[in-house]
Amino acid sequence: MAERTASVLFVCTGNICRSPTAEGVFRHMARSRGVAERILVDSAGIIDYHAGEPPDPRAVEHAARRGYDLTDLRARRLTFADYHRFDRILAMDRTHLRELKGEAPKGTLGRIARFLDYSDAWRGQDVPDPYYGGGRGFEEVLDMVEEASTRLLEAIVAEISR
């Protein structure tokens, strides 16, 4: 019997701050847990303004301080195929959630949720965009992403272990 697999896509505006941070943190946690090969993880942006670019240097720097490597990630725009490719499409904020749901092909709405719905500490809140702020914003994003990623990974591991 083949091992069950799962897939998760993190989505923000331009795919250079929040969603690549979530992708890098979640991948790291999945590797540490020994389940990375069973979970497809990616990130994308609602817009393609930064397509092909690496994450914001501040996101890379703050993530590296906590042991996460974002240097191999590149921004890309969400595609129609992503709605069918991923089990979970997780929006960083309510604007992304609204846009994702508005564009979702028939039969894919159940795959879309807000990322912090997996959080105990920040359930129902948005991951704030740190782009126009200082380092403190990137640290806050990392705090939120780490906590929600821990809960998300627990949920996925429970599913794929059944």
XYZ file of N, CA, C and O in Angstrom, residues 59-145:
348
model
N 13.058 39.055 4.903
C 12.433 37.773 5.243
C 13.500 36.685 5.316
O 13.499 35.861 6.235
N 14.405 36.684 4.345
C 15.490 35.694 4.317
C 16.356 35.827 5.566
O 16.684 34.831 6.221
N 16.729 37.061 5.912
C 17.603 37.307 7.062
C 16.951 36.882 8.376
O 17.573 36.181 9.181
N 15.725 37.275 8.593
C 15.063 36.951 9.856
C 14.793 35.444 9.964
O 14.929 34.868 11.046
N 14.427 34.824 8.852
C 14.206 33.376 8.863
C 15.513 32.642 9.166
O 15.527 31.694 9.950
N 16.607 33.093 8.562
C 17.913 32.448 8.780
C 18.326 32.515 10.246
O 18.931 31.568 10.767
N 17.991 33.589 10.917
C 18.321 33.715 12.343
C 17.651 32.628 13.169
O 18.130 32.284 14.244
N 16.552 32.099 12.659
C 15.834 31.029 13.369
C 16.116 29.652 12.765
O 15.486 28.667 13.133
N 17.030 29.603 11.805
C 17.426 28.320 11.239
C 16.670 27.885 9.998
O 16.768 26.730 9.590
N 15.943 28.801 9.365
C 15.184 28.478 8.155
C 15.874 29.074 6.934
O 16.247 30.246 6.932
N 16.006 28.269 5.890
C 16.669 28.711 4.659
C 15.619 28.981 3.578
O 14.949 28.060 3.109
N 15.498 30.247 3.184
C 14.546 30.632 2.128
C 15.249 30.961 0.813
O 14.594 31.362 -0.149
N 16.561 30.791 0.760
C 17.335 31.297 -0.377
C 17.021 30.627 -1.701
O 17.227 31.237 -2.750
N 16.519 29.404 -1.692
C 16.239 28.723 -2.963
C 14.829 29.002 -3.490
O 14.478 28.571 -4.586
N 14.028 29.742 -2.748
C 12.649 30.008 -3.157
C 12.583 31.157 -4.156
O 13.386 32.088 -4.098
N 11.616 31.089 -5.057
C 11.382 32.138 -6.055
C 9.892 32.404 -6.143
O 9.084 31.471 -6.141
N 9.554 33.682 -6.248
C 8.152 34.080 -6.311
C 7.506 33.599 -7.614
O 8.141 33.547 -8.661
N 6.236 33.257 -7.486
C 5.448 32.898 -8.651
C 4.004 33.288 -8.394
O 3.596 33.496 -7.256
N 3.257 33.390 -9.462
C 1.846 33.738 -9.350
C 1.017 32.465 -9.240
O 1.331 31.441 -9.849
N -0.040 32.543 -8.479
C -1.014 31.465 -8.379
C -1.548 31.126 -9.766
O -1.791 32.017 -10.576
N -1.736 29.847 -10.035
C -2.288 29.424 -11.326
C -3.616 28.693 -11.124
O -3.916 28.226 -10.025
N -4.358 28.589 -12.181
C -5.627 27.859 -12.151
C -5.387 26.412 -11.720
O -6.144 25.847 -10.938
N -4.297 25.821 -12.199
C -3.981 24.424 -11.873
C -3.722 24.221 -10.385
O -3.972 23.134 -9.853
N -3.249 25.261 -9.700
C -2.970 25.143 -8.266
C -4.215 24.757 -7.474
O -4.123 24.036 -6.483
N -5.372 25.236 -7.902
C -6.611 24.926 -7.184
C -6.895 23.418 -7.169
O -7.520 22.913 -6.250
N -6.443 22.732 -8.188
C -6.662 21.285 -8.285
C -5.459 20.491 -7.760
O -5.606 19.346 -7.340
N -4.290 21.098 -7.784
C -3.056 20.407 -7.408
C -2.877 20.271 -5.903
O -2.258 19.321 -5.425
N -3.422 21.237 -5.130
C -3.168 21.270 -3.694
C -4.407 20.925 -2.879
O -5.502 21.385 -3.175
N -4.183 20.116 -1.827
C -5.260 19.755 -0.895
C -5.687 20.949 -0.062
O -6.849 21.079 0.299
N -4.700 21.762 0.308
C -4.942 22.942 1.135
C -4.320 24.154 0.456
O -3.139 24.134 0.111
N -5.110 25.204 0.320
C -4.629 26.480 -0.203
C -4.882 27.485 0.910
O -6.032 27.783 1.238
N -3.804 27.961 1.514
C -3.913 28.742 2.735
C -3.548 30.206 2.514
O -2.404 30.533 2.180
N -4.534 31.055 2.715
C -4.389 32.495 2.533
C -3.768 33.130 3.773
O -4.112 32.772 4.897
N -2.898 34.083 3.558
C -2.263 34.771 4.673
C -3.184 35.803 5.313
O -3.020 36.118 6.492
N -4.137 36.345 4.563
C -5.068 37.307 5.164
C -6.435 37.224 4.495
O -6.625 36.489 3.525
N -7.378 37.995 5.027
C -8.768 37.917 4.551
C -8.919 38.403 3.113
O -9.793 37.937 2.399
N -8.061 39.323 2.680
C -8.114 39.780 1.286
C -7.745 38.643 0.346
O -8.416 38.404 -0.663
N -6.676 37.932 0.674
C -6.266 36.784 -0.145
C -7.351 35.714 -0.125
O -7.650 35.107 -1.155
N -7.931 35.492 1.048
C -8.982 34.485 1.175
C -10.162 34.824 0.258
O -10.668 33.959 -0.468
N -10.582 36.072 0.275
C -11.692 36.507 -0.580
C -11.357 36.326 -2.064
O -12.155 35.830 -2.839
N -10.137 36.710 -2.447
C -9.735 36.569 -3.843
C -9.649 35.103 -4.265
O -10.091 34.730 -5.349
N -9.074 34.283 -3.401
C -8.972 32.857 -3.709
C -10.354 32.233 -3.892
O -10.593 31.493 -4.845
N -11.257 32.547 -2.986
C -12.608 31.991 -3.074
C -13.352 32.526 -4.290
O -14.122 31.795 -4.919
N -13.112 33.770 -4.636
C -13.763 34.366 -5.793
C -13.311 33.775 -7.117
O -14.059 33.765 -8.094
N -12.094 33.284 -7.158
C -11.530 32.714 -8.385
C -11.567 31.193 -8.415
O -11.237 30.581 -9.429
N -11.963 30.576 -7.329
C -11.891 29.117 -7.204
C -12.775 28.402 -8.217
O -13.963 28.705 -8.336
N -12.203 27.449 -8.936
C -13.007 26.633 -9.834
C -13.995 25.770 -9.044
O -13.761 25.468 -7.860
N -15.045 25.385 -9.685
C -16.066 24.554 -9.057
C -15.422 23.321 -8.411
O -14.556 22.680 -8.984
N -15.850 23.046 -7.187
C -15.365 21.864 -6.487
C -14.090 22.063 -5.688
O -13.584 21.108 -5.092
N -13.535 23.285 -5.658
C -12.272 23.489 -4.945
C -12.395 24.411 -3.733
O -11.412 24.603 -3.023
N -13.555 24.954 -3.469
C -13.727 25.887 -2.348
C -13.329 25.273 -1.007
O -12.786 25.966 -0.149
N -13.573 24.006 -0.818
C -13.258 23.337 0.436
C -11.780 23.223 0.720
O -11.382 22.903 1.844
N -10.962 23.498 -0.259
C -9.504 23.419 -0.082
C -8.924 24.725 0.456
O -7.770 24.774 0.852
N -9.711 25.785 0.436
C -9.231 27.133 0.739
C -9.583 27.525 2.172
O -10.718 27.361 2.609
N -8.585 28.040 2.888
C -8.799 28.502 4.263
C -7.779 29.593 4.566
O -6.840 29.820 3.797
N -7.968 30.248 5.686
C -6.982 31.209 6.158
C -5.927 30.427 6.938
O -6.257 29.579 7.762
N -4.672 30.720 6.714
C -3.570 30.005 7.356
C -3.705 29.998 8.878
O -3.521 28.970 9.524
N -4.040 31.140 9.453
C -4.101 31.212 10.910
C -5.318 30.507 11.498
O -5.469 30.459 12.718
N -6.152 29.901 10.667
C -7.205 29.029 11.182
C -6.582 27.802 11.850
O -7.237 27.110 12.626
N -5.316 27.533 11.554
C -4.594 26.430 12.186
C -3.892 26.857 13.470
O -3.282 26.051 14.138
N -3.974 28.125 13.788
C -3.305 28.656 14.974
C -4.207 28.589 16.197
O -5.409 28.786 16.101
N -3.601 28.317 17.343
C -4.328 28.449 18.597
C -4.270 29.898 19.078
O -5.256 30.455 19.529
N -3.114 30.508 18.959
C -2.893 31.856 19.481
C -3.515 32.959 18.624
O -3.935 33.984 19.157
N -3.565 32.762 17.305
C -4.029 33.825 16.400
C -5.181 33.380 15.497
O -5.404 33.959 14.439
N -5.926 32.388 15.896
C -7.032 31.869 15.072
C -7.959 33.015 14.635
O -8.331 33.859 15.425
N -8.285 33.019 13.338
C -9.195 34.020 12.798
C -8.550 35.347 12.459
O -9.215 36.240 11.943
N -7.267 35.479 12.721
C -6.579 36.733 12.414
C -5.822 36.622 11.097
O -5.670 35.547 10.525
N -5.346 37.774 10.636
C -4.525 37.838 9.425
C -3.050 37.821 9.808
O -2.670 38.372 10.847
N -2.225 37.243 8.952
C -0.779 37.400 9.082
C -0.484 38.779 8.483
O -0.747 38.998 7.297
N 0.017 39.724 9.275
C 0.236 41.081 8.762
C 1.375 41.128 7.750
O 2.342 40.373 7.846
N 1.250 42.018 6.788
C 2.281 42.180 5.767
C 3.428 43.011 6.345
O 3.245 44.179 6.684
N 4.631 42.432 6.458
C 5.751 43.168 7.049
C 6.515 44.037 6.044
O 7.457 44.732 6.417
N 6.105 44.025 4.786
C 6.880 44.645 3.704
C 7.237 46.102 3.972
O 8.356 46.524 3.734
N 6.293 46.888 4.449
C 6.532 48.322 4.624
C 6.995 48.690 6.029
O 7.129 49.862 6.354
N 7.256 47.702 6.838
C 7.694 47.967 8.207
C 9.138 47.573 8.415
O 9.891 47.340 7.480
N 9.501 47.456 9.665
C 10.874 47.093 10.025
C 10.996 45.628 10.402
O 10.086 44.821 10.181
N 12.120 45.307 11.004
C 12.435 43.933 11.375
C 11.448 43.313 12.337
O 11.208 42.104 12.300
N 10.853 44.130 13.192
C 9.895 43.614 14.164
C 8.708 42.927 13.466
O 8.211 41.909 13.948
N 8.296 43.463 12.332
C 7.194 42.859 11.579
C 7.547 41.476 11.059
O 6.721 40.567 11.074
N 8.783 41.296 10.608
C 9.213 39.993 10.112
C 9.300 38.982 11.251
O 9.005 37.806 11.067
N 9.688 39.446 12.430
C 9.727 38.568 13.599
C 8.320 38.151 14.010
O 8.078 36.998 14.359
N 7.385 39.088 13.962
C 5.989 38.774 14.288
C 5.427 37.742 13.316
O 4.755 36.788 13.719
N 5.721 37.918 12.034
C 5.275 36.952 11.027
C 5.857 35.579 11.342
O 5.146 34.571 11.302
N 7.132 35.515 11.671
C 7.751 34.228 12.003
C 7.102 33.589 13.221
O 6.877 32.378 13.234
N 6.795 34.378 14.239
C 6.119 33.830 15.419
C 4.796 33.172 15.014
O 4.490 32.051 15.435
N 4.019 33.880 14.220
C 2.717 33.370 13.783
C 2.866 32.131 12.909
O 2.156 31.138 13.085
N 3.799 32.202 11.965
C 4.010 31.094 11.028
C 4.494 29.845 11.758
O 4.032 28.732 11.473
